[in-house]
Tab-separated table of C-alpha atoms and ligand atoms in Angstrom:
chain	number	residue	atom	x	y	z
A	43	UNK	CA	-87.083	9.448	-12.904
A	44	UNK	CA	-88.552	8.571	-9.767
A	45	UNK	CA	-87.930	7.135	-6.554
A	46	UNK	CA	-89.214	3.260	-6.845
A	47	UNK	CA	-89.566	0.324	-4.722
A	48	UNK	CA	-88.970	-3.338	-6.554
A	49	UNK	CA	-89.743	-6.813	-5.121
A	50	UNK	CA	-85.709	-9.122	-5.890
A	51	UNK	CA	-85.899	-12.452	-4.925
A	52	UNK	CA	-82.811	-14.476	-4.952
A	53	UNK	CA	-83.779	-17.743	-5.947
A	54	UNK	CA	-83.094	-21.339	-4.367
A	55	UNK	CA	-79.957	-22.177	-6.844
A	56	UNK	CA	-78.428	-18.915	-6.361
A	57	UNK	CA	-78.517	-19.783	-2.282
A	58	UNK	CA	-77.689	-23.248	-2.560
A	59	UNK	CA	-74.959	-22.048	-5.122
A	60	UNK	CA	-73.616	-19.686	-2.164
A	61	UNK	CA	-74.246	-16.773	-4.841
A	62	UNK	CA	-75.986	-14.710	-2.524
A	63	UNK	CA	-72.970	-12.335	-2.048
A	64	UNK	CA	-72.347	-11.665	-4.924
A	65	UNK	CA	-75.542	-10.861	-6.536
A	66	UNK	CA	-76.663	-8.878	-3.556
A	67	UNK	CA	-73.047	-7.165	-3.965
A	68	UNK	CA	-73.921	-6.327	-7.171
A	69	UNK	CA	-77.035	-4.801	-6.441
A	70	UNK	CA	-75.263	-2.479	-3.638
A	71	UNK	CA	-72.617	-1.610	-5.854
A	72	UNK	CA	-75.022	-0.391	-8.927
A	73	UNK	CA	-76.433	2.076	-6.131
A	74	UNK	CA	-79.253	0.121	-5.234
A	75	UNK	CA	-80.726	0.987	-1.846
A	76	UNK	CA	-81.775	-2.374	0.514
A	77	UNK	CA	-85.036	-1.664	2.614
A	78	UNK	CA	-85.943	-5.173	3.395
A	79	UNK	CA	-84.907	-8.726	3.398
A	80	UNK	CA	-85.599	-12.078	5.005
A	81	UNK	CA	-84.742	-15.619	4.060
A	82	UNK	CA	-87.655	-17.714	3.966
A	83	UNK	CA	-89.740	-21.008	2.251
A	84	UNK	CA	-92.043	-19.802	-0.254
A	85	UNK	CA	-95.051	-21.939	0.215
A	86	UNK	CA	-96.978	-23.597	-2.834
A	87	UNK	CA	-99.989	-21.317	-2.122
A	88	UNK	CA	-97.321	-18.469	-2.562
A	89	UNK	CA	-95.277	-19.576	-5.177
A	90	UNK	CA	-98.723	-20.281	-7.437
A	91	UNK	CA	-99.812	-16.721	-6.121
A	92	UNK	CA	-96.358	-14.848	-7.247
A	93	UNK	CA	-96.667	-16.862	-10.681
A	94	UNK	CA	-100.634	-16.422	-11.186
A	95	UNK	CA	-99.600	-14.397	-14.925
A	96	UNK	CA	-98.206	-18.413	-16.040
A	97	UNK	CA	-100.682	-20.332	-14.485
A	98	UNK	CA	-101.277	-22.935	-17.656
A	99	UNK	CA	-98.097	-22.533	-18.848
A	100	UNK	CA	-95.775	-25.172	-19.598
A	101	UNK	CA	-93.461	-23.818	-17.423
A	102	UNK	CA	-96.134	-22.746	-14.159
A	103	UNK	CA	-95.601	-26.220	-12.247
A	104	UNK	CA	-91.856	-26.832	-12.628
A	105	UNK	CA	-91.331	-23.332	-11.909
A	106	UNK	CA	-93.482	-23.562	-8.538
A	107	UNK	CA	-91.563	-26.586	-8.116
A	108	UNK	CA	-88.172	-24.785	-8.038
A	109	UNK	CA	-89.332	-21.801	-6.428
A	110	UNK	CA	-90.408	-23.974	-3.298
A	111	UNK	CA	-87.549	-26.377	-3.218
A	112	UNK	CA	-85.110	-24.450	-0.727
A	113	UNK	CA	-84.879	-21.425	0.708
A	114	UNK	CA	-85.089	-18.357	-0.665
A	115	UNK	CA	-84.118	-14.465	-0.041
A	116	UNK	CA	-86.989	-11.902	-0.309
A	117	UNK	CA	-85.798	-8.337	-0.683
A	118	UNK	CA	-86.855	-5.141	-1.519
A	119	UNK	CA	-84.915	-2.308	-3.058
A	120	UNK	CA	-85.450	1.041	-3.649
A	121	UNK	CA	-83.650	3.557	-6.479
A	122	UNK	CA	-84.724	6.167	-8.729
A	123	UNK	CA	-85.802	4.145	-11.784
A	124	UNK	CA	-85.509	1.235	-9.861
A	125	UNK	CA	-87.486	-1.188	-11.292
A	126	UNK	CA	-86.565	-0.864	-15.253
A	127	UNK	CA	-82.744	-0.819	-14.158
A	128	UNK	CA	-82.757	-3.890	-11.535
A	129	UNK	CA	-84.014	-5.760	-15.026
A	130	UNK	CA	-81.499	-5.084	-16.955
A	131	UNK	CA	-78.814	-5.740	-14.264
A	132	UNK	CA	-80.371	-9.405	-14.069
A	133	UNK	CA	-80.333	-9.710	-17.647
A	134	UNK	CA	-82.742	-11.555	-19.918
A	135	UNK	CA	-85.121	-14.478	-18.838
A	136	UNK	CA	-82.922	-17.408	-20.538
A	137	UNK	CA	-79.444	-16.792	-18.894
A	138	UNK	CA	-78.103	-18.602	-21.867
A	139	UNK	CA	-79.130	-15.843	-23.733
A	140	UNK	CA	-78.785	-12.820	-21.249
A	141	UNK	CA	-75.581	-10.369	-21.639
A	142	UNK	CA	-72.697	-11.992	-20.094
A	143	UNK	CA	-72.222	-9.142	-17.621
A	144	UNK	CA	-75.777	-9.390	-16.435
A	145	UNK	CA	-76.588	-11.433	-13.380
A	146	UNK	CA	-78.232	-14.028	-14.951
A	147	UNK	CA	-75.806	-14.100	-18.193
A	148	UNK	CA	-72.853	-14.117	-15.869
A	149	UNK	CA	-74.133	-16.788	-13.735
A	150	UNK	CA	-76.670	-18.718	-14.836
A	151	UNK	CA	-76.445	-21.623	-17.854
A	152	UNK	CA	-80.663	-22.585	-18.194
A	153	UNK	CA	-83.751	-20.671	-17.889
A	154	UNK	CA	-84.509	-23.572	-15.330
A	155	UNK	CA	-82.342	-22.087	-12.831
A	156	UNK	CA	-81.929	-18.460	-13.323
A	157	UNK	CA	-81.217	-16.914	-10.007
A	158	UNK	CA	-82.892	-14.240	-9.693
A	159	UNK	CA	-86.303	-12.330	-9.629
A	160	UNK	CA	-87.254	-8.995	-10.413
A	161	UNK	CA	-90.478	-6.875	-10.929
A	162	UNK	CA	-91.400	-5.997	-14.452
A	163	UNK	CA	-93.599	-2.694	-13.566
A	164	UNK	CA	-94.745	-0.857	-11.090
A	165	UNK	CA	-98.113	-2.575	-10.515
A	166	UNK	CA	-96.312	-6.382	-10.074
A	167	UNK	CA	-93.793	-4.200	-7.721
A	168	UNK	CA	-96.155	-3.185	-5.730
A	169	UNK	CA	-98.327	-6.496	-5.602
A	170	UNK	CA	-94.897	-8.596	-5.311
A	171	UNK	CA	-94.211	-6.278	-2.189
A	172	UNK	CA	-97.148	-6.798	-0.345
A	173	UNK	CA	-96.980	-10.719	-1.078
A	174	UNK	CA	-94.001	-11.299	0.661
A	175	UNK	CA	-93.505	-8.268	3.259
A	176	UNK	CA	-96.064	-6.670	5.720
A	177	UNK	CA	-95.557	-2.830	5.460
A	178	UNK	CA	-93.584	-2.450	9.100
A	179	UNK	CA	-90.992	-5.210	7.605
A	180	UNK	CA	-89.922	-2.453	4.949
A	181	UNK	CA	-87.386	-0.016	6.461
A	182	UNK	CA	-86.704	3.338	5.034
A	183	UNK	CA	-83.614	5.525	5.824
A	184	UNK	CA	-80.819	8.006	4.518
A	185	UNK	CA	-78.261	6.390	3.253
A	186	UNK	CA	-74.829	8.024	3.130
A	187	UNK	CA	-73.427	8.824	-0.382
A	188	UNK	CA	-77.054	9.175	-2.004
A	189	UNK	CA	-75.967	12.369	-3.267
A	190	UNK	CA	-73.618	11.208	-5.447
A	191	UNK	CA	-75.773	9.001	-7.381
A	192	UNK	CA	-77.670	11.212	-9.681
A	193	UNK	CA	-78.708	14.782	-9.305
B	484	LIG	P1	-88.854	-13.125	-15.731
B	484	LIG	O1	-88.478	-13.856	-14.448
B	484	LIG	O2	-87.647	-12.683	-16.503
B	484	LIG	O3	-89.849	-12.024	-15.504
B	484	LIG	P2	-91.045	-14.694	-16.848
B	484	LIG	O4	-91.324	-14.868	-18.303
B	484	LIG	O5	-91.982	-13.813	-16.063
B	484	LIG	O6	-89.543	-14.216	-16.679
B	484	LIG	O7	-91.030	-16.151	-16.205
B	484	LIG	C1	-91.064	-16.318	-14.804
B	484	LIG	C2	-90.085	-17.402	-14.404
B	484	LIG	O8	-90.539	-18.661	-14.891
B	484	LIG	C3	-88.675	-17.260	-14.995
B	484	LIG	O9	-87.854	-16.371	-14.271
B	484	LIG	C4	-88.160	-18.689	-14.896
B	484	LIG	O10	-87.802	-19.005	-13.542
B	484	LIG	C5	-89.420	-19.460	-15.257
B	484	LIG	N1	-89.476	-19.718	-16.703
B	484	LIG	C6	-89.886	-18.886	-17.679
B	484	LIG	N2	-89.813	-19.446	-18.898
B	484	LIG	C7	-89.354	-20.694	-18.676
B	484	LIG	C8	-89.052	-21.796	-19.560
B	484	LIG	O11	-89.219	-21.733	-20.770
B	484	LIG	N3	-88.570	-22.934	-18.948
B	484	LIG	C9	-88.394	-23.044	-17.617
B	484	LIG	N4	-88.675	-22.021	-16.755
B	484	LIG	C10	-89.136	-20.881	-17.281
B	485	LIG	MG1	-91.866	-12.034	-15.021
């Protein structure tokens, strides 16, 4: 395992929702290291950029729609294995399909609105990272109790 860096976006419905907390709770609690963040509007030139893999999908436009309806908070995080085990906390695409003690299973009802995004591998991390966050916005530190996370 290696030390990883993965683009999370919280998505407009889980702000509007006032969810925020509690997902980025969960993410603190798993071990998860925050090294950047910033609530913003995703432009359409963005959003279309960030979903390029499903441009003429069904799904592409109403999915640009949502991601650029509200606000939403851009993070990254950084763990060892980071990017395989941020997945699995937000649980399956379809929320009404994801494990119930996943993000999105505990959360979410539609695949419309599912809260949360996450990078699937370490190339979309890294291209998902430099979308949304110049390289000084990322902040690296020690953070206490890293120890006692893994050996
Ligand atoms: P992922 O977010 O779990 O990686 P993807 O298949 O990459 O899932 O789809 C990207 C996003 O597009 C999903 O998170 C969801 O917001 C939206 N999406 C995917 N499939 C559907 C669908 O069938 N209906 C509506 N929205 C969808
Ligand atoms: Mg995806």
């Amino acid at each position: 395992m290696t030390v990883e860096r993965t683009f999370i976006m919280l998505k407009p419905d889980a702000i509007q929702r006032g969810l925020a907390g509690e997902i980025v709770s969960r993410l603190e609690k798993k071990g998860f290291k925050l090294v950047a963040a910033k609530l913003m509007r995703v432009s359409r030139e963005l959003a279309e950029e960030h979903y390029q893999e499903h441009r003429g999908k069904g799904f592409f436009e109403p999915t640009v729609g949502y991601i650029t309806s509200s606000p939403v908070l851009a993070m990254v995080w950084e763990g060892k294995n980071i990017i395989a085990l941020a997945r699995t906390l937000m649980g399956a695409t379809n929320p009404a399909q994801a494990d119930p003690g996943s993000i999105r299973g505990g959360l979410g009802m539609d695949v419309s609105r599912n809260l949360i995004h996450g990078s699937d591998g370490a190339e979309s991390a890294a291209r998902e990272i430099g979308l949304y966050f110049a390289p000084e916005e990322i902040v690296g530190y020690e953070k206490a109790g890293e120890e006692w996370l893994g050996e």
